[in-house]
Structure formats: structure tokens, C-alpha cells
Short mmCIF file of C-alpha atoms in Angstrom, two decimals:
data_model
loop_
_atom_site.label_atom_id
_atom_site.label_comp_id
_atom_site.label_asym_id
_atom_site.label_seq_id
_atom_site.Cartn_x
_atom_site.Cartn_y
_atom_site.Cartn_z
CA MET D 1 14.56 4.72 109.09
CA LYS D 2 16.43 7.87 109.77
CA ARG D 3 13.98 8.77 112.42
CA ASN D 4 14.41 5.47 114.24
CA ARG D 5 18.16 5.92 114.16
CA PHE D 6 17.85 9.33 115.77
CA ILE D 7 15.53 7.95 118.45
CA GLY D 8 18.02 5.23 119.27
CA ILE D 9 20.82 7.73 119.63
CA ALA D 10 18.73 9.91 121.80
CA ALA D 11 17.91 7.00 124.05
CA LEU D 12 21.53 6.29 124.57
CA MET D 13 22.45 9.90 125.51
CA PRO D 14 21.62 9.51 129.23
CA LEU D 15 23.81 6.52 129.44
CA VAL D 16 26.68 8.28 127.75
CA LEU D 17 26.47 11.29 129.98
CA SER D 18 26.36 9.21 133.13
CA ASN D 19 29.28 7.04 132.25
CA PHE D 20 31.36 9.23 129.94
CA ALA D 21 34.65 7.72 130.93
CA ALA D 22 33.54 4.22 130.19
CA LEU D 23 32.82 4.85 126.53
CA PRO D 24 35.72 5.06 124.15
CA VAL D 25 35.61 8.11 121.90
CA HIS D 26 37.32 8.15 118.54
CA ALA D 27 37.35 11.09 116.11
CA GLU D 28 39.08 11.33 112.81
CA VAL D 29 39.47 14.55 110.93
CA THR D 30 39.21 13.84 107.30
CA ASN D 31 39.22 17.51 105.94
CA PHE D 32 39.56 21.14 107.17
CA GLN D 33 39.37 24.67 105.85
CA THR D 34 41.57 27.68 106.92
CA VAL D 35 39.62 30.76 107.72
CA ASP D 36 41.10 34.04 106.28
CA THR D 37 41.10 36.46 109.15
CA SER D 38 43.27 39.19 107.45
CA ILE D 39 41.74 42.64 107.08
CA GLU D 40 42.66 44.88 104.19
CA GLU D 41 44.23 48.07 105.59
CA THR D 42 43.17 51.34 104.20
CA SER D 43 44.64 54.87 104.86
CA ALA D 44 43.26 58.32 104.39
CA GLU D 45 45.39 61.55 104.18
CA CYS D 46 44.19 64.54 106.11
CA GLU D 47 44.98 68.09 104.94
CA VAL D 48 45.03 70.76 107.61
CA ILE D 49 44.85 74.42 106.59
CA TYR D 50 45.85 77.08 109.14
CA LYS D 51 44.36 80.51 108.90
CA SER D 52 45.98 83.56 110.47
CA THR D 53 43.83 86.22 111.88
CA TYR D 54 46.76 88.68 112.78
CA ASP D 55 46.57 92.09 111.16
CA PHE D 56 50.08 92.86 109.88
CA SER D 57 49.09 96.39 109.03
CA GLU D 58 49.61 97.29 112.66
CA GLU D 59 53.19 98.34 113.69
CA ILE D 60 55.12 96.02 115.93
CA PRO D 61 56.08 97.96 119.05
CA LYS D 62 59.87 98.67 119.20
CA TYR D 63 62.26 99.36 122.08
CA PRO D 64 63.81 102.85 122.14
CA GLU D 65 67.36 103.12 120.81
CA LEU D 66 70.41 104.07 122.84
CA ASP D 67 72.31 107.25 121.90
CA VAL D 68 75.78 105.77 121.25
CA THR D 69 78.89 107.20 119.55
CA ALA D 70 82.10 105.23 118.92
CA SER D 71 85.48 105.95 117.30
CA GLY D 72 88.81 104.19 116.81
CA TYR D 73 92.41 105.37 117.08
CA GLU D 74 95.19 105.82 114.50
CA GLY D 75 98.61 107.25 115.28
CA ILE D 76 102.40 106.81 115.40
CA TYR D 77 104.02 104.78 118.15
CA ASP D 78 104.70 106.94 121.19
CA GLY D 79 105.12 104.37 123.95
CA LYS D 80 101.64 105.05 125.36
CA SER D 81 98.53 102.83 125.49
CA HIS D 82 95.59 103.55 123.19
CA GLY D 83 92.07 102.12 122.76
CA ILE D 84 88.72 102.85 121.14
CA THR D 85 86.30 105.44 122.49
CA VAL D 86 82.63 104.55 123.16
CA ASN D 87 80.18 107.00 124.71
CA CYS D 88 76.48 106.64 125.54
CA LYS D 89 74.38 109.68 126.42
CA THR D 90 71.58 107.50 127.77
CA ASP D 91 71.87 107.30 131.52
CA GLY D 92 72.28 103.92 133.13
CA ALA D 93 73.58 102.10 130.05
CA THR D 94 76.35 99.50 130.37
CA ILE D 95 79.28 99.45 127.90
CA LEU D 96 81.01 96.12 127.34
CA TYR D 97 84.15 95.30 125.32
CA SER D 98 85.56 92.21 123.65
CA THR D 99 88.57 91.19 121.57
CA ASP D 100 86.87 88.20 119.90
CA GLY D 101 83.22 89.24 119.70
CA LYS D 102 82.17 86.45 122.06
CA HIS D 103 83.40 87.18 125.56
CA TYR D 104 82.54 90.67 126.80
CA SER D 105 83.59 92.57 129.91
CA THR D 106 83.58 96.14 131.19
CA LYS D 107 87.41 96.37 130.84
CA LYS D 108 88.40 98.28 127.71
CA PRO D 109 91.32 96.74 125.77
CA GLU D 110 94.28 99.06 125.18
CA TYR D 111 97.32 98.61 122.96
CA LYS D 112 100.84 100.08 122.95
CA ASN D 113 102.86 98.28 120.28
CA VAL D 114 102.70 98.72 116.53
CA GLY D 115 99.85 96.83 114.87
CA THR D 116 96.16 96.86 113.90
CA TYR D 117 93.67 95.72 116.55
CA VAL D 118 89.89 95.16 116.33
CA THR D 119 87.82 95.87 119.43
CA TYR D 120 84.16 94.83 119.74
CA TYR D 121 81.74 96.78 121.89
CA LYS D 122 78.20 96.29 123.19
CA VAL D 123 75.96 98.88 124.84
CA GLU D 124 72.87 97.64 126.63
CA LYS D 125 70.14 98.75 129.01
CA ASP D 126 66.86 97.19 130.06
CA GLY D 127 63.98 98.40 127.91
CA TYR D 128 66.33 99.60 125.12
CA THR D 129 67.63 98.04 121.92
CA THR D 130 71.16 96.71 122.45
CA VAL D 131 73.83 98.38 120.28
CA VAL D 132 76.80 96.34 119.01
CA GLY D 133 79.71 97.33 116.76
CA THR D 134 83.47 97.30 116.14
CA GLU D 135 86.24 99.90 115.97
CA ILE D 136 89.94 99.66 115.04
CA VAL D 137 93.12 100.74 116.84
CA LYS D 138 96.01 101.24 114.40
CA ILE D 139 99.50 102.12 115.66
CA LYS D 140 102.15 102.85 113.01
CA GLU D 141 105.95 102.65 113.22
CA ALA D 142 107.94 105.66 114.40
CA GLU D 143 111.03 106.93 112.57
CA ILE D 144 114.61 106.64 113.85
CA GLU D 145 116.59 109.89 113.97
CA PHE D 146 120.22 109.61 112.83
CA ASP D 147 123.04 111.37 110.94
CA VAL D 148 125.63 109.77 108.68
CA ASP D 149 128.61 111.22 106.77
CA ASP D 150 131.27 109.90 104.43
CA CYS D 151 134.84 109.82 105.70
CA ILE D 152 137.51 111.45 103.48
CA VAL D 153 141.05 111.69 104.87
CA PHE D 154 144.69 111.53 103.82
CA TYR D 155 146.67 108.51 104.84
CA ASP D 156 147.99 108.92 108.37
CA GLY D 157 148.48 105.32 109.47
CA LYS D 158 145.34 105.36 111.63
CA ASP D 159 142.04 103.46 111.33
CA HIS D 160 139.04 105.28 109.89
CA SER D 161 135.35 104.46 109.39
CA ILE D 162 132.06 106.12 108.49
CA ASP D 163 130.61 108.71 110.86
CA LEU D 164 127.23 107.36 112.03
CA SER D 165 125.38 109.04 114.90
CA VAL D 166 121.99 107.73 116.13
CA LYS D 167 119.87 110.14 118.18
CA THR D 168 117.05 107.70 119.04
CA ASP D 169 117.79 105.78 122.22
CA ASP D 170 118.09 101.99 122.57
CA CYS D 171 118.69 101.30 118.88
CA LYS D 172 120.64 98.33 117.57
CA ILE D 173 123.22 99.15 114.87
CA LEU D 174 124.59 96.55 112.49
CA TYR D 175 127.31 96.92 109.84
CA SER D 176 128.23 95.06 106.68
CA GLU D 177 130.83 95.21 103.93
CA ASP D 178 128.73 93.36 101.32
CA GLY D 179 125.17 94.42 102.22
CA ILE D 180 124.22 90.84 103.07
CA ASN D 181 126.05 89.68 106.18
CA TYR D 182 125.64 92.09 109.11
CA SER D 183 127.27 92.22 112.52
CA SER D 184 127.68 94.69 115.35
CA LYS D 185 131.38 95.20 114.52
CA LYS D 186 132.05 98.49 112.76
CA PRO D 187 134.49 98.12 109.81
CA GLU D 188 137.61 100.29 109.92
CA TYR D 189 140.25 100.92 107.26
CA LYS D 190 143.84 102.18 107.31
CA GLU D 191 145.29 101.77 103.82
CA PRO D 192 144.56 104.20 100.95
CA GLY D 193 141.43 103.33 98.96
CA THR D 194 137.66 103.77 98.83
CA TYR D 195 135.50 101.44 100.92
CA THR D 196 131.70 101.07 101.16
CA VAL D 197 130.14 100.38 104.55
CA TYR D 198 126.50 99.27 104.83
CA TYR D 199 124.52 99.92 107.98
CA LYS D 200 121.20 98.86 109.48
CA ILE D 201 119.51 100.58 112.44
CA MET D 202 116.72 98.74 114.28
CA ARG D 203 114.43 99.14 117.26
CA ASP D 204 111.07 97.63 118.21
CA ASN D 205 108.09 99.71 117.03
CA TYR D 206 110.38 101.78 114.77
CA ALA D 207 110.89 101.52 111.02
CA THR D 208 114.22 99.82 110.25
CA VAL D 209 116.76 102.08 108.55
CA THR D 210 119.19 100.74 105.95
CA GLY D 211 121.81 102.58 103.93
CA SER D 212 125.47 102.89 103.03
CA SER D 213 128.34 105.35 103.25
CA THR D 214 131.96 105.40 102.05
CA VAL D 215 135.42 105.71 103.56
CA THR D 216 138.03 107.32 101.28
CA ILE D 217 141.68 107.36 102.32
CA LYS D 218 143.91 109.34 99.96
CA PRO D 219 147.63 108.59 99.65
CA LYS D 220 149.99 111.08 101.29
CA ASP D 221 152.23 112.71 98.58
CA ASN D 222 155.10 114.81 100.09
CA ASN D 223 156.55 115.83 96.69
CA ALA D 224 153.22 117.17 95.62
CA ASN D 225 152.97 119.21 98.81
CA ASN D 226 156.50 120.65 98.35
CA SER D 227 155.76 121.49 94.72
CA ASN D 228 152.64 123.35 95.74
CA GLN D 229 154.58 125.25 98.37
CA ASN D 230 157.34 126.21 95.88
CA SER D 231 154.77 127.39 93.40
CA ASN D 232 153.15 129.56 96.03
CA ASN D 233 156.51 131.08 97.03
CA LYS D 234 157.37 131.80 93.38
CA ASN D 235 154.05 133.45 92.77
CA ASN D 236 154.48 135.62 95.85
CA GLY D 237 157.94 136.69 94.66
CA ASN D 238 156.66 137.63 91.21
CA GLN D 239 153.88 139.65 92.77
CA ASN D 240 156.37 141.60 94.91
CA ASN D 241 158.65 142.33 91.92
CA GLY D 242 155.69 143.45 89.88
CA SER D 243 154.70 145.90 92.56
CA GLN D 244 158.20 147.39 92.65
CA ASN D 245 158.34 147.77 88.86
CA ASN D 246 154.97 149.49 88.80
CA SER D 247 156.22 151.96 91.40
CA SER D 248 159.24 152.81 89.18
CA VAL D 249 157.03 153.47 86.20
CA ASP D 250 154.83 155.77 88.23
CA GLY D 251 157.93 157.75 89.37
CA ASN D 252 159.13 158.30 85.77
CA SER D 253 155.81 159.79 84.82
CA ASP D 254 156.69 162.98 86.83
CA THR D 255 158.52 165.20 84.24
CA GLY D 256 161.76 166.92 85.37
CA ILE D 257 161.97 165.00 88.63
CA SER D 258 164.11 161.89 89.00
CA ARG D 259 162.96 159.56 91.76
CA VAL D 260 165.57 157.34 93.36
CA GLN D 261 164.40 154.38 95.44
CA THR D 262 166.78 152.95 97.96
CA GLY D 263 166.71 151.57 101.39
CA ASP D 264 169.80 153.61 102.52
CA GLU D 265 168.86 156.88 104.27
CA SER D 266 172.36 158.36 103.83
CA ASN D 267 172.05 158.14 100.05
CA ILE D 268 168.71 159.89 100.19
CA LEU D 269 170.24 162.75 102.24
CA PHE D 270 173.18 163.02 99.84
CA TYR D 271 171.02 163.33 96.78
CA SER D 272 168.79 165.82 98.54
CA MET D 273 171.72 168.12 99.39
CA ALA D 274 173.03 167.85 95.85
CA PHE D 275 169.64 168.81 94.48
CA ILE D 276 169.43 171.84 96.80
CA ALA D 277 172.98 172.96 95.90
CA ALA D 278 172.27 172.70 92.21
CA ALA D 279 169.11 174.73 92.59
CA PHE D 280 170.99 177.39 94.62
CA GLY D 281 173.71 177.59 91.96
CA LEU D 282 171.20 178.11 89.17
CA THR D 283 169.58 180.91 91.13
CA LYS D 284 172.91 182.84 91.57
CA SER D 285 173.80 182.43 87.93
CA LYS D 286 170.49 183.91 86.89
CA LYS D 287 170.94 186.99 89.14
CA ARG D 288 174.42 187.74 87.68
CA LYS D 289 173.01 187.67 84.18
CA GLU D 290 170.33 190.14 85.17
CA LYS D 291 172.94 192.59 86.62
CA ARG D 292 174.90 192.59 83.43
#
């Protein structure tokens, strides 16, 4: 039965193929199955091992070194410019300088004012190992030369102040009466008393000088001066009298001779003649006695 059915279908095939558009075709899908086309991914890690064949026992060739010497500067301010010193004995080397260690040039930095400065240097030449380093320039403050004295006077009605003399040129001098508030005006005093004057001496690149001095004005005492003068005159008079008394005592020490002191020459002559006459009279009296 099945075979006859197949034969019948086969007999109809030429007709179907020749007149395909004339036959209605109807298909109905009653069931379907989804095919799984996914493929399970797998991964494999690969380990690579590198082997070195370099012999580190051999020395790595080095460039020759440059013969470089460098030094800084340290000194007191003198108004001149100063910098570091870098020398290279290797011919043909180039010396470079920098103030920040980044930008180099052949111009060497120099400094004049007080401070501490760092200078970088680099010495290089083809075929040689480059030399880099730093040196310091240190300039210290100079000292101001000056003289100062206290002022001590007697009252004379005039203004007086401390005696301050500055030998260093171009210095700025400030004064104060309390040591806090300074100005360029120099304090002066007229009335008796003791006054303290503070001073400050400044100049760029020099150490600032601070200090103080006093002004003493003594009162003028005329009575005291007259008293001193009277005392001196009295002492001089006593000394003169003492000298005269000592002379009298010395004259009395000569036995048998009376010494008379006077300022009148006629009295001296009179007493001299009297002395001679008395001596002459004694001589005659002695001769008469002998004759008897």
C-alpha cells in the first residue's frame, strides 16, 4: 500500500514541476528544535623564560675622567665682585655655570653684596665623563668705624649733645631718647642734668651699630668757685709766712751773731757800722789793758 502511494506521488512529480505555479502549496510547522552553536572557550597560559648569555665578569669600558678642581669664596664685603673658581687641566674641556642647576652657560656668576650664593658648574668634553658639582660664595658684613664720647660740661646756656664721629662714608645715623623711636634729629640739651642719647649707625652691607652715650650738664656755682679761690690764696699766704719763720729760726742757730731781716737798706748799713764800731772799740780796750 505504501509502495503504491509512493508510485502515485512519483507519477505526479513531472506535472508538478511543469506547472509549479498552478499548484497551491501549504506547509505548517508543527514543532522545531534550536541548535546550540555555542563553543566552550578555553585558555592556556604561556610562561616565557629569558636566559642571558652576557658575562658580567668582564669590565664595562669607562670614559676617562676630566682633571677638575673647584673652590668657593668666603670674605668680608669690600665692594668688589666675587665668584667660584673652576679649573680643568684637560685641554679642550668646556666649563659651564648655573644658578639653578638647570640652565647652564659659559658666563660665570659673580656677587658683590652680602649673602650666601650657590653656584653650579659642569665640565664636559667629548669622550670624557662629564663632571658636575656646586660651590658656595659667602660674603659677610663689614664693620663701621666710629668714635663716640660722653659730654660733660658746666652750664653755660648753650646746647650740648654727645660727640659721635663716623669714619665710614655714606652711613645713616639715627638718634633716640628712649631707645625705641629713632630719627635723624640729634638731641641737644641746655639745662643742668644727665641725659642718655641712643644712636644707630647703618649702611648696606655693613653690620648695624647700636649704642648709647650720656650728656651731663653741671650747674654753675659762683660761690663755690670764690670759696675755692679764697682757700687757695689763704694757703699761699700761710706757706709764705712759714718760709719766713723758718728763715728766722735758721738765723738764731748761729751763736754770737744776731741776724736782722729788713727790706730797708739804710737800716742794714746802720747796723753794720755800729757792729764795726763796737768791734773797733773792743780792740782798743784790749790793747790798753795789755800796756798796763
